[in-house]
Amino acid sequence: KQAAISDPLTLPASTQDAGVSAVSSPAAIQCNTTITPTITVKNFSSSTLTSCTVNYQIDGGAIVSESWTGSLAPNATATHAFAATTVAVGGHALKTFTTLPNGGNDWLLNNNTKTKKFTIIGTPVSAPIAEGFSAAGWPYAGWALDNPDDAYAWERVTNAGGFSSSG
């Protein structure tokens, strides 16, 4: 059996709906272990947004919350830079999200959160660099693989032949 819905879902005009539309910092790969998470807050509601709580969490750790205040018309955005924080060398996931738009409940939760992966390289190594990639464990400690499209990338294999001239 199939059911028909006669009335589409409509939300009240006073619905409060804030969210994160982008994460602009940190960069995907950087050397410095100090980062300043920076997000774009968007007013997804039909009324002016004057406040919300902006939050972030790194690698599932403690949630850091700050207050955002301003005046955002419907569909308008504002940039919010959190206080700087220090993270360890290696790969990380930064989860950012909003709560309590105008001090109330958020009616649409699926636009509240953006997550960004980033890698802290630490102290760079001076060039030139020679690497045979013969040891197991790629990527090696202190190395990062930047693969922005998440497609198939590097793979270390041990069954490849050597390079010699054939005569």
CSV table of N, CA and C in Angstrom, one decimal, residues 14 16 38 62 64 69 96 167:
chain,number,residue,atom,x,y,z
A,14,SER,N,8.3,31.6,12.9
A,14,SER,CA,9.2,32.1,13.9
A,14,SER,C,10.4,31.1,14.2
A,16,GLN,N,13.7,29.2,14.6
A,16,GLN,CA,15.1,29.6,14.8
A,16,GLN,C,15.9,28.5,14.2
A,38,THR,N,38.1,28.6,12.6
A,38,THR,CA,37.3,29.7,12.1
A,38,THR,C,36.2,29.1,11.2
A,62,ALA,N,37.1,17.3,24.4
A,62,ALA,CA,36.2,18.2,25.1
A,62,ALA,C,35.6,19.2,24.1
A,64,VAL,N,34.4,22.8,23.1
A,64,VAL,CA,34.7,24.2,23.4
A,64,VAL,C,33.6,25.0,22.9
A,69,THR,N,27.3,36.8,19.0
A,69,THR,CA,26.2,37.8,19.0
A,69,THR,C,26.4,38.7,17.8
A,96,THR,N,32.6,21.2,14.1
A,96,THR,CA,32.1,22.5,14.5
A,96,THR,C,30.6,22.5,14.4
A,167,GLY,N,68.6,-4.9,-22.2
A,167,GLY,CA,69.4,-4.8,-23.4
A,167,GLY,C,69.2,-5.8,-24.4
